[in-house]
XYZ file of C-alpha atoms in Angstrom:
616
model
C -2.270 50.301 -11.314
C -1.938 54.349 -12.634
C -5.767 54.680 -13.488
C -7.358 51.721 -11.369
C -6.562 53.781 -7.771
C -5.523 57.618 -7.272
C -1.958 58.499 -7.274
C -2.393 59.039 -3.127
C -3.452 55.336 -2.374
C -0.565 54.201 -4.742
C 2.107 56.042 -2.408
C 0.405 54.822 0.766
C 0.424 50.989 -1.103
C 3.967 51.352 -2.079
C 5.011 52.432 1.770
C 3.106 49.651 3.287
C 4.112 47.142 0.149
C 8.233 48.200 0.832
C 6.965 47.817 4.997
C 6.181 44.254 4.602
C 8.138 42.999 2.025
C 5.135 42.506 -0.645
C 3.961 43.612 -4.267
C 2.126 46.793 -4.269
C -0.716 45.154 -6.003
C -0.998 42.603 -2.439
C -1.540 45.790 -0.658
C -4.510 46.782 -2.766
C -6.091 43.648 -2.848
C -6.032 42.862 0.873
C -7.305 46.327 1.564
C -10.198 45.382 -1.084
C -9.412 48.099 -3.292
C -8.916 46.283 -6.445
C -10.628 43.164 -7.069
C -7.633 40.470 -8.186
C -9.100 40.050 -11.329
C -8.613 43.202 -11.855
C -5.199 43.093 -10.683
C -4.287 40.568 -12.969
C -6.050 42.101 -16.117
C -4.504 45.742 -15.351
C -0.772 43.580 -15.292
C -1.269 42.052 -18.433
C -2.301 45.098 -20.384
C 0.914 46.820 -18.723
C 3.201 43.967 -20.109
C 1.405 43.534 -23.411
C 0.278 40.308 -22.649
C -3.331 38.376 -23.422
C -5.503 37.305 -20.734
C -5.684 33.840 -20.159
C -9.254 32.096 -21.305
C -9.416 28.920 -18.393
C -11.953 26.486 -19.954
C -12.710 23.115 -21.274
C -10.150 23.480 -23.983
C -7.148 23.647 -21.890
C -5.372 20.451 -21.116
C -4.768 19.665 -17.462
C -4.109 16.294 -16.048
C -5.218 15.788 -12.562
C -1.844 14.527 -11.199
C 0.127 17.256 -12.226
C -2.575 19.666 -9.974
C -0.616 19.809 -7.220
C 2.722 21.294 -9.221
C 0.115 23.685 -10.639
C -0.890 24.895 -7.704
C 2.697 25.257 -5.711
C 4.577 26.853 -9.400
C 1.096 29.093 -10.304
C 1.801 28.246 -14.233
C 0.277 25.676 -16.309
C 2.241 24.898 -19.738
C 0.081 24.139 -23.029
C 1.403 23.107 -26.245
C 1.075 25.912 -28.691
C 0.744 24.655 -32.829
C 2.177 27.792 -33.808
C 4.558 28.517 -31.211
C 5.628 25.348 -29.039
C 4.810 25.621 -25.558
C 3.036 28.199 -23.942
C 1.841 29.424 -20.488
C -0.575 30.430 -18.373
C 0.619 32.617 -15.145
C -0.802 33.886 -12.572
C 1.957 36.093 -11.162
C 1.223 38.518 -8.360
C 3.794 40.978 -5.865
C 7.378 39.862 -6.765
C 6.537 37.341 -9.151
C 4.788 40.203 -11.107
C 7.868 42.447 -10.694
C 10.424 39.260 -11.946
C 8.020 38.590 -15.024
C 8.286 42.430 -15.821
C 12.004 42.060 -16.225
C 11.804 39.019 -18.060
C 9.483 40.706 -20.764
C 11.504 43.544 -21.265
C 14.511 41.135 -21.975
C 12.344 38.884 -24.056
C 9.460 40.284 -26.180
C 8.934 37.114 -27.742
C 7.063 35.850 -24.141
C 3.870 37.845 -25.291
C 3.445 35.486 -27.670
C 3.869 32.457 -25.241
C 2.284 33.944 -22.165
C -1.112 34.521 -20.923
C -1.921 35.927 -17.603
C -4.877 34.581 -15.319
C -5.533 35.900 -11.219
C -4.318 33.084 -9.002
C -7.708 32.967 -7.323
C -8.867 32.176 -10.835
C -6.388 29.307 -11.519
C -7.051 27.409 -8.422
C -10.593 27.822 -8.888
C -10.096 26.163 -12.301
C -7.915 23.518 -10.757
C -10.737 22.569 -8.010
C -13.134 22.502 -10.733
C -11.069 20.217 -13.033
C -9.688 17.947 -10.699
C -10.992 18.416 -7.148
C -11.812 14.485 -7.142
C -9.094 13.438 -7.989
C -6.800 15.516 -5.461
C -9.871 14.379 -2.868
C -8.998 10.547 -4.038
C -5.410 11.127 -3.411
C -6.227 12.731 -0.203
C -8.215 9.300 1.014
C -5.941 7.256 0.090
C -2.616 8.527 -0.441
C -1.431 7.448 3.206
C -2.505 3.839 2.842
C -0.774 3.503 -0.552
C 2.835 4.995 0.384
C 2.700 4.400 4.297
C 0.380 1.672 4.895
C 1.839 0.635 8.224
C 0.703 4.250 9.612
C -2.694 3.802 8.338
C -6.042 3.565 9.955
C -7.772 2.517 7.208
C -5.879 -1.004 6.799
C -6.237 -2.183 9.821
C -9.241 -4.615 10.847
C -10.697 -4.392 14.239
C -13.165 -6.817 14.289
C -10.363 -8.890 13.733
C -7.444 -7.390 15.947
C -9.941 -6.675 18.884
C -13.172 -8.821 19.019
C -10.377 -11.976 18.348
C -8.420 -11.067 21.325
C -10.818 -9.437 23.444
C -13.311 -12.951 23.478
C -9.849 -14.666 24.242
C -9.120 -12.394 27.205
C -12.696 -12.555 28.150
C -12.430 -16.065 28.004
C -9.174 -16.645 30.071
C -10.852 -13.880 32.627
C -14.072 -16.054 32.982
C -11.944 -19.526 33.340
C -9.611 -17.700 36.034
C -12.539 -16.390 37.371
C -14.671 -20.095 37.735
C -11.673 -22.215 38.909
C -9.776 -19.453 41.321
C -11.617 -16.291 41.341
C -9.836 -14.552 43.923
C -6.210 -15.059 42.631
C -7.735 -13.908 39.431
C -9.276 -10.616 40.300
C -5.672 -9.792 42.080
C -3.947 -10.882 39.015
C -6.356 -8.689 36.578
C -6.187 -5.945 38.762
C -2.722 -5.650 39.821
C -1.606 -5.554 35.832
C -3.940 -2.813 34.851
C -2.462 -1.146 38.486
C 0.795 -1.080 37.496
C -0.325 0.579 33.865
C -2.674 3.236 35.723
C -0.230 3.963 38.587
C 2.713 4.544 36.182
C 0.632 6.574 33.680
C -1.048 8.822 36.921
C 3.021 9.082 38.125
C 3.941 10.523 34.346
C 0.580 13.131 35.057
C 1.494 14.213 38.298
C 5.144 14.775 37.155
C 3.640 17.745 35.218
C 3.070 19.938 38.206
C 6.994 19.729 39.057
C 7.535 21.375 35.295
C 7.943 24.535 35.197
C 5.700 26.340 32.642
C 7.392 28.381 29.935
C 6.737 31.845 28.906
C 6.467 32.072 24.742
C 8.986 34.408 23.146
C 8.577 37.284 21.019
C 8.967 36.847 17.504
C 12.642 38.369 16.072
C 10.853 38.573 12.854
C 9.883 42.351 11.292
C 6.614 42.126 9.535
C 8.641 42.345 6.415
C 10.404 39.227 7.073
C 7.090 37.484 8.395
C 6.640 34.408 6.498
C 3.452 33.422 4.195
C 0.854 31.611 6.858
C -1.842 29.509 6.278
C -4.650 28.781 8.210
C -7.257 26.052 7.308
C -10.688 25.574 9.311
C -12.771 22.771 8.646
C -16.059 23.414 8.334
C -19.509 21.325 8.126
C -23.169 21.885 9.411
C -21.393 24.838 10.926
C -23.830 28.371 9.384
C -24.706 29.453 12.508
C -21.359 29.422 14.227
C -19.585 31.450 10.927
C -19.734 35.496 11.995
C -17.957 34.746 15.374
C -15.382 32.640 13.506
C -14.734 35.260 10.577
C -14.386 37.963 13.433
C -12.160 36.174 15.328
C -9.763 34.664 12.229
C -9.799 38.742 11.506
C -8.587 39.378 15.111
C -4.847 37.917 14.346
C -2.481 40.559 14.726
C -0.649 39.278 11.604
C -0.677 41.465 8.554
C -3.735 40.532 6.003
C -1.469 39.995 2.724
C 0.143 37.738 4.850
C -2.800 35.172 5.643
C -3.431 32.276 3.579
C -7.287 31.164 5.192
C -9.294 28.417 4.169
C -12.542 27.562 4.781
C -12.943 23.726 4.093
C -16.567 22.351 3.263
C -18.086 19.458 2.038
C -19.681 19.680 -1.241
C -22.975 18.909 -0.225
C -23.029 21.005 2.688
C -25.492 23.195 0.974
C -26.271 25.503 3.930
C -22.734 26.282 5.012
C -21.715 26.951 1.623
C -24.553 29.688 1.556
C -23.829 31.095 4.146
C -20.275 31.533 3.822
C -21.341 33.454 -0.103
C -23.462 35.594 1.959
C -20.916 37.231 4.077
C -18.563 38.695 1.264
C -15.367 37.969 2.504
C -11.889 39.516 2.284
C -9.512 37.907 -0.256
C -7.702 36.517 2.197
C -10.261 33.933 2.526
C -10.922 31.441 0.463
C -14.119 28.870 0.379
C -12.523 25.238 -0.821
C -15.385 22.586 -1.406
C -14.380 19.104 -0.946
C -16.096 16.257 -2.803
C -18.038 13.128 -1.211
C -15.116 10.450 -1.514
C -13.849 8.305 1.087
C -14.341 8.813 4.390
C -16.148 12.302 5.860
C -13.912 12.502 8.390
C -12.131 16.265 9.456
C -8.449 14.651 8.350
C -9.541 13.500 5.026
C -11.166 17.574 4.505
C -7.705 19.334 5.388
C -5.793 16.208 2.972
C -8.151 17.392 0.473
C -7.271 21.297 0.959
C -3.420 21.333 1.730
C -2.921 21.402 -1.792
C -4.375 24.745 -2.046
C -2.621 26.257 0.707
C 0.514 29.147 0.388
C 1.902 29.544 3.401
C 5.084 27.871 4.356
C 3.530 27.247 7.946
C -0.184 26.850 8.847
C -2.303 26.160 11.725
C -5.982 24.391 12.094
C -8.571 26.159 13.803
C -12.125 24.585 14.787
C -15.247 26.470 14.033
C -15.672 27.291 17.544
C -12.052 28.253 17.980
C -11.108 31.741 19.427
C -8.117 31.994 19.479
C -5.167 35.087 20.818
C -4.688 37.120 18.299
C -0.666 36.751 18.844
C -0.709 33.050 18.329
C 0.841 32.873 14.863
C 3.666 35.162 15.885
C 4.003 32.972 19.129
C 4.128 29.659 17.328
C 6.792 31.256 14.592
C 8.887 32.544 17.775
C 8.817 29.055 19.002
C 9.890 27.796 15.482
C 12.796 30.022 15.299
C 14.245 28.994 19.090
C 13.528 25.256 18.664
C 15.443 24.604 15.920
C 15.458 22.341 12.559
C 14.202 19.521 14.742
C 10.882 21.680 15.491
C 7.974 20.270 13.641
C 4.957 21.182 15.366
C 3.802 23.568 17.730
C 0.575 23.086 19.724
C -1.011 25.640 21.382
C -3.346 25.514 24.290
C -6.901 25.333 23.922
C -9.237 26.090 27.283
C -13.237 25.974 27.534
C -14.758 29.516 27.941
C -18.832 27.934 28.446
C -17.627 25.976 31.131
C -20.474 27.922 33.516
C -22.907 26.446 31.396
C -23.623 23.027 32.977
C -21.672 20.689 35.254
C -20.119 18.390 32.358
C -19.117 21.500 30.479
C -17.025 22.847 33.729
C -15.967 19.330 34.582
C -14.791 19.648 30.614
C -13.193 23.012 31.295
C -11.099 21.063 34.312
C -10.006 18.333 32.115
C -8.702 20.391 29.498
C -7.297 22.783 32.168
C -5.262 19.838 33.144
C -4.261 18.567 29.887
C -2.981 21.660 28.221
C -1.706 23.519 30.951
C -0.294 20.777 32.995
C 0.122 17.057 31.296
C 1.388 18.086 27.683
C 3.901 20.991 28.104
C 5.596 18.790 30.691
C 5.107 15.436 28.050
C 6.786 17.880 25.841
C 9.436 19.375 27.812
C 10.427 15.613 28.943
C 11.345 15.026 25.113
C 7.845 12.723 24.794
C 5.953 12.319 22.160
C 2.879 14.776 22.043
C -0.590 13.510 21.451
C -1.439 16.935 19.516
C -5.038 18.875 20.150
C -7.515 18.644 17.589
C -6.942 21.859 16.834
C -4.313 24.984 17.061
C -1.631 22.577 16.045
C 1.028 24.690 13.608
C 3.227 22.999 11.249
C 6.398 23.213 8.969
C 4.470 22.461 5.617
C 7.339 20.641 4.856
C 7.601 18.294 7.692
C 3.560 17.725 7.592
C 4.205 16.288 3.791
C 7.240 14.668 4.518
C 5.012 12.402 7.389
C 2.572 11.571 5.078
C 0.184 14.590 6.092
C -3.317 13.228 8.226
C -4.433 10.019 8.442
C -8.177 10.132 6.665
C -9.066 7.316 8.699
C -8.719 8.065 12.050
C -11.301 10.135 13.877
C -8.326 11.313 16.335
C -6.278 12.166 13.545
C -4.576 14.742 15.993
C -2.865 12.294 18.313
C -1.983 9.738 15.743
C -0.200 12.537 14.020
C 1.981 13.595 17.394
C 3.032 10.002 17.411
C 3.623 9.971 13.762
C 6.021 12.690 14.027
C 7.732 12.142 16.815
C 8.290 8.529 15.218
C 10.063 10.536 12.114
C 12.214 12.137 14.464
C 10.273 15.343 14.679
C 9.410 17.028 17.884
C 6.502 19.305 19.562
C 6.202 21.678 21.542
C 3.616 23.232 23.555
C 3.270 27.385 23.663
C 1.280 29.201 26.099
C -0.615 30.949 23.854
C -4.314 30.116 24.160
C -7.249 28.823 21.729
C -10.782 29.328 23.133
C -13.243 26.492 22.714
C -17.000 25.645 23.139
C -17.510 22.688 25.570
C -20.423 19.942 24.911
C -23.408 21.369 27.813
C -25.595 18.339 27.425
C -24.388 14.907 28.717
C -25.562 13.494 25.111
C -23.461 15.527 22.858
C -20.522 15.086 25.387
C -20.840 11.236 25.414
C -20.987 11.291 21.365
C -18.023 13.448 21.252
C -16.222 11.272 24.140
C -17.335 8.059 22.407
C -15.375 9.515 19.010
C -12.415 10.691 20.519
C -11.573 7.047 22.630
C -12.764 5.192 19.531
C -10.013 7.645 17.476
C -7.338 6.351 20.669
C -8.167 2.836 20.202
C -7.380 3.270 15.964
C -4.062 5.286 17.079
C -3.099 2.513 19.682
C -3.921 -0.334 17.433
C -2.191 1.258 14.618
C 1.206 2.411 16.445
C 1.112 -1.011 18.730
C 1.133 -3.489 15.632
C 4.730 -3.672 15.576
C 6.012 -2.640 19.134
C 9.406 -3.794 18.197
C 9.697 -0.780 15.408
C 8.115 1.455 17.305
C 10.562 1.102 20.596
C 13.612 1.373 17.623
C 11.802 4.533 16.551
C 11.433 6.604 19.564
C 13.615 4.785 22.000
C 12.510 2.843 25.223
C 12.060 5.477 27.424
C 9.463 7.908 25.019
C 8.028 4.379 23.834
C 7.069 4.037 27.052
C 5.704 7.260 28.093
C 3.845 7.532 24.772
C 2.097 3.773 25.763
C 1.546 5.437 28.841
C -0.204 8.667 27.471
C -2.309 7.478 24.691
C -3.005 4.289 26.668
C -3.982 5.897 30.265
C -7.627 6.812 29.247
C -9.158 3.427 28.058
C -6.942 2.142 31.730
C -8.783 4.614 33.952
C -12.037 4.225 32.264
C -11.970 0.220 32.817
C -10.666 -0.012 36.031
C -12.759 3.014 37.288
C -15.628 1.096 37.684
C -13.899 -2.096 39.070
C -13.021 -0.518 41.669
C -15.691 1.058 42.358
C -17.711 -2.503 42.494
C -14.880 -3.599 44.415
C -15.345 -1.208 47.317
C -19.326 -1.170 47.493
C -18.850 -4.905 47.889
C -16.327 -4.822 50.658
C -18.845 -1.869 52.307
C -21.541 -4.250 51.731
C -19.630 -7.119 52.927
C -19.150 -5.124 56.159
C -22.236 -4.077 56.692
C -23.383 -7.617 56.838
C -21.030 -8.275 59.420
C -19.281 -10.172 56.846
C -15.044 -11.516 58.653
C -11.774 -9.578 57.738
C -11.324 -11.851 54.857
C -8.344 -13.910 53.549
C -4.931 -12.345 52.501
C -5.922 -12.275 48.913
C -9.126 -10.465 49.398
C -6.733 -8.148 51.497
C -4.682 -7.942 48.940
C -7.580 -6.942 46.472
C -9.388 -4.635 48.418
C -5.863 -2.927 48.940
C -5.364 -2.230 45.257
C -8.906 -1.366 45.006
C -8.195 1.496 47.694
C -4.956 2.517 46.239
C -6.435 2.803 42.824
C -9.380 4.814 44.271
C -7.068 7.461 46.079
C -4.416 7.492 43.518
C -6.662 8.329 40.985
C -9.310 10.507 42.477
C -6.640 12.385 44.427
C -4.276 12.923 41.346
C -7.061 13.911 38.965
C -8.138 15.987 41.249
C -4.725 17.624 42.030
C -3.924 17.702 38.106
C -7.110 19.698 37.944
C -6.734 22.166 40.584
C -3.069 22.404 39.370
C -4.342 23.355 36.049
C -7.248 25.310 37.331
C -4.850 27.406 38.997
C -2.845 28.113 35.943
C -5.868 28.707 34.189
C -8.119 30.815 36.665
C -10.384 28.526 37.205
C -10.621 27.910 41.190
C -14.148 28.791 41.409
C -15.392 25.956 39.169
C -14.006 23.600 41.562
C -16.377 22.326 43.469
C -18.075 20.133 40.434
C -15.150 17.715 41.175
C -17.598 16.242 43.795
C -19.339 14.676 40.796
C -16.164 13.327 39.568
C -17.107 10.065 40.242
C -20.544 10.094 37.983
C -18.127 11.743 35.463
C -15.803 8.769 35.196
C -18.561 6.556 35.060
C -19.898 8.450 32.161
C -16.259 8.212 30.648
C -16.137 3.963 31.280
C -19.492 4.142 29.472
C -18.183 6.185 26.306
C -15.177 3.934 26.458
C -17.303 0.951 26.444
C -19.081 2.663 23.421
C -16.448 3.503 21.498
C -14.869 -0.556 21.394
C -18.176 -1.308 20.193
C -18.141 1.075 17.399
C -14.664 0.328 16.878
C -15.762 -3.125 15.378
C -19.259 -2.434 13.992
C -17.987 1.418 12.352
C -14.532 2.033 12.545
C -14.750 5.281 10.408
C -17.391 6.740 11.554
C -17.169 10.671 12.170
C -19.570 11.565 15.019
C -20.170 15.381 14.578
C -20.083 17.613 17.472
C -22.715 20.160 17.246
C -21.177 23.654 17.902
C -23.380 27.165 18.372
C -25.514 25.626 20.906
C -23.933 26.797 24.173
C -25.125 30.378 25.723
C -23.513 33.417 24.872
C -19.971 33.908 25.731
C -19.468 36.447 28.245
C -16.238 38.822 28.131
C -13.250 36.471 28.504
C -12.056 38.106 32.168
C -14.907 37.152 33.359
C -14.776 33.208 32.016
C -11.276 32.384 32.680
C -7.858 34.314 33.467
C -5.291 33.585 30.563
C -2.416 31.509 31.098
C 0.534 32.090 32.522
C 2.786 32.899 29.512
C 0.773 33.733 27.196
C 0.332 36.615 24.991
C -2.612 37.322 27.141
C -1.264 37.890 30.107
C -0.962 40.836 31.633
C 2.224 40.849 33.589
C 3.927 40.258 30.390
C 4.972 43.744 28.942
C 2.914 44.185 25.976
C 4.960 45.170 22.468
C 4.505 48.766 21.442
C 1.934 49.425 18.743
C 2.406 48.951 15.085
């Protein structure tokens, strides 16, 4: 690099390159003082070698792409010499080809160098479709029994819901009140057991995340991938907080997944001249546009031997990565996934996004770090979920189909024999603040737990073998629970105003069954309004959120909203399956300083009765 950067930037390169365990010329590029093809060129004149020409003449075949992309070489037969090869070497792999030149003048005449950037742009050009084919339908073709997309809904829900509806409507004409106690007392014994698994989070303990044994030097290559669409307006407070991560820049692996034909997000993203770090991958129109079938499309392109999905609207601490890699380290082989919190900082913006705040409160902080620490099976968080690269492969990777690709994949893995766990460290999100965007995003995410329920449940027998009776049951449990409350919220609620009406009329006590009826209905109401309501205080607690309370007077109108987006979402379940209903993000009102929003978790990096590590 003698003659690209002074002799005094060199030194302070080669100090922080020996620091971190990297090639000098990393250190130079992440501090964007050499541009990589640069880099690159300045290498091969070093060595003696030509620079690489990528272009229509060199052969490629699409399904070798993805070895391309892991090995950073791409062999060509040579007339003259046999086979030759086009690197793209950088930090130690720069150094090893060094060595092997000076042992073997003969590679200048086989070797070509290229930048890396410069190879996998070539390789998305070439064959982005067909690594976006394999990424639709890849899981269907080698695990078809763990796919969304092969299963039929109109057939394995409108057949059997008509036949329940009919059996309901028969019971109902000849014996209607030994019916309704039937119906009821089944789905009573489901939403009892699954509020019992809930409340049995408040007896768990949380954890506290441990600090990372790992040096910077030792810190492994991490990749994080954020899809993106529609999402221009949201970009300079997601590019400032992806450059908050205290995790050194050579590092980070980031990529920014768009759709092709998101022209204004593309633009956007050229306008703000980002670090090399980042890098913009454009996924082509095939298959479904769903979020899973974007990151299928893009893990090919990754580095890192772990990486993590952010949202668009994701803040997130900037000590998560080390946090997840310290829980990697203590959990063991067996570790495949670490999920990290996520909490609502607009929750002051309207009552559905605090009621929103609440539920999450609850679910992160309370229901799925106990789930975990019981040895369940995690449905994951759409997003902060980090991953052994190897184990997300060795699963089959997302399921393209499914619009809650995030819980289907906590099942998936814990059916592989895989486990989760849940840090403390926290991920900052943007609540829906009008009831329409919340009930399109609501209607999405129970349609998504229908697909992972149907797809899981086809074979009950397998799946019990898998996990064992007691997680089987607790995951039916979990990933059931929602469409349970949401159906028998509003029951019950009929129920009751009938039995107040009833009275009011001066209607008679009523027969044992209708005793018997109204009973359930009451135990159903208290049981559920009085354990969500405990869950979220429990979590509000944890979470600093107290103050908010008071919207759980409107829980009521909040479940009824939910029975109506589960009602929605069976509907779309047979008429569009597939369908990806976007969440608008940008559109809540400007975050104020996170003390004042929320108080971090108990745990997490955040917090400040943990001692904070000295200063690098």
């Amino acid at each position: 690099m003698r003659g690209y950067v002074c002799d005094d930037i060199l030194a302070l390169a080669l100090a922080r390159a020996r620091h971190l365990g990297v090639g000098g010329d990393e250190v130079l590029i992440a501090a964007g003082l050499i541009e990589p093809d640069a880099a690159s060129a300045a290498l091969a004149d070093h060595l003696g070698f030509a620079p690489a020409s990528l272009d229509a003449r060199v052969p490629l075949d699409p399904g070798h792409a993805p070895d391309v992309l892991r090995t950073g070489m791409l062999a060509e037969e040579n007339p003259a010499f046999g086979a030759s090869f086009i690197l793209s070497p950088r930090g130690h792999g720069a150094r090893r080809l060094a060595r092997a030149a000076a042992k073997d003048p003969s590679l200048a005449d086989r070797v070509t160098i290229v930048a890396p950037e410069r190879l996998r742009g070539f390789i998305a050009r070439r064959c982005g479709r067909a690594l976006t084919r394999s990424a639709a339908f890849d899981l269907r073709r080698c695990l078809p029994e763990f796919s969304a997309g092969l299963i039929s809904p109109p057939h394995m829900v409108a057949g059997p819901l008509l036949l329940l509806a009919a059996l309901i409507a028969t019971g109902l004409f000849a014996a209607p009140q030994p019916t309704v106690l039937i119906l009821q007392a089944v789905l009573s014994v489901m939403f009892l057991g699954a509020m019992a698994l809930r409340l049995a989070g408040c007896f768990v303990t949380p954890g506290h995340d441990l600090a990372c044994r790992l040096g910077d030097r030792h810190l492994p290559l991490y990749t994080v991938m954020v899809p993106l669409y529609r999402e221009a307006a949201i970009l300079p407070r997601l590019i400032a907080a992806l450059n908050a991560l205290d995790y050194p820049r050579e590092k980070l692996d980031i990529k920014l997944v768009v759709e092709e034909d998101d022209e204004e997000t593309r633009a956007a993203l050229q306008r703000l001249d980002l670090p090399a770090r980042f890098e913009i991958i454009a996924v082509p129109a095939i298959g479904p546009r769903t979020k899973p079938k974007a990151l299928n499309a893009a893990l090919p392109f990754a580095r890192g031997q772990f990486l993590v999905v952010y949202d668009a609207e994701d803040i997130p601490e900037p000590g998560q990565l080390r946090a997840a890699l310290a829980a990697f380290q203590s959990g063991g082989p067996r570790l495949g996934c670490v999920q990290a919190r996520l909490a609502i900082d607009n929750g002051g913006d309207s009552w559905i996004s605090r009621h929103f705040a609440l539920e999450y409160a609850a679910q992160f902080d309370v229901v799925l770090p106990a789930a975990a620490a019981l040895g369940l099976p995690v449905p994951l968080g759409g997003t902060s979920n980090h991953f052994r690269r190897s184990v997300l492969e060795a699963v089959g990777n997302w399921d393209p189909y499914n619009v809650t690709e995030d819980a289907d994949l906590g099942l998936r893995l814990a059916r592989k024999g895989w486990r989760t766990e849940v840090i403390a460290s926290t991920t900052h999100e943007e609540a829906p603040v009008h009831v329409r965007a919340w009930l399109r995003q609501r209607t999405r995410w129970m349609k998504g737990w229908a697909q992972t329920l149907l797809v899981h449940g086809r074979n009950p027998r397998r799946l019990v073998r898998e996990l064992g009776p007691g997680p089987a049951l607790g995951a039916a449990l979990l990933v059931a629970f929602p469409f349970v409350a949401a159906l028998l919220h509003p029951l019950c609620l009929a129920l009751l105003c009938s039995d107040i009406a009833r009275g009011a009329m001066g209607g008679t006590t009523g027969s044992v069954l209708e005793l018997g009826i109204s009973s359930l209905t009451y135990t159903n109401l208290f049981v559920g309004y009085g354990g969500a309501v405990l869950l979220q205080l429990y979590g509000a607690g944890r979470r600093g959120l107290l103050p908010s309370t008071w919207v759980l007077l409107l829980l009521p109108f909040y479940w009824l909203l939910l029975s109506l987006a589960t009602m929605l979402a069976l509907v779309e379940l047979i008429r569009a399956p597939h369908q990806w209903n976007k969440t608008e993000h940008g559109i809540a009102s400007p975050r104020r300083p996170r003390d004042a929003t929320a108080a971090p978790v108990r745990g997490s990096a955040a917090d400040p009765r943990r001692p904070r590590p000295a200063a690098a």
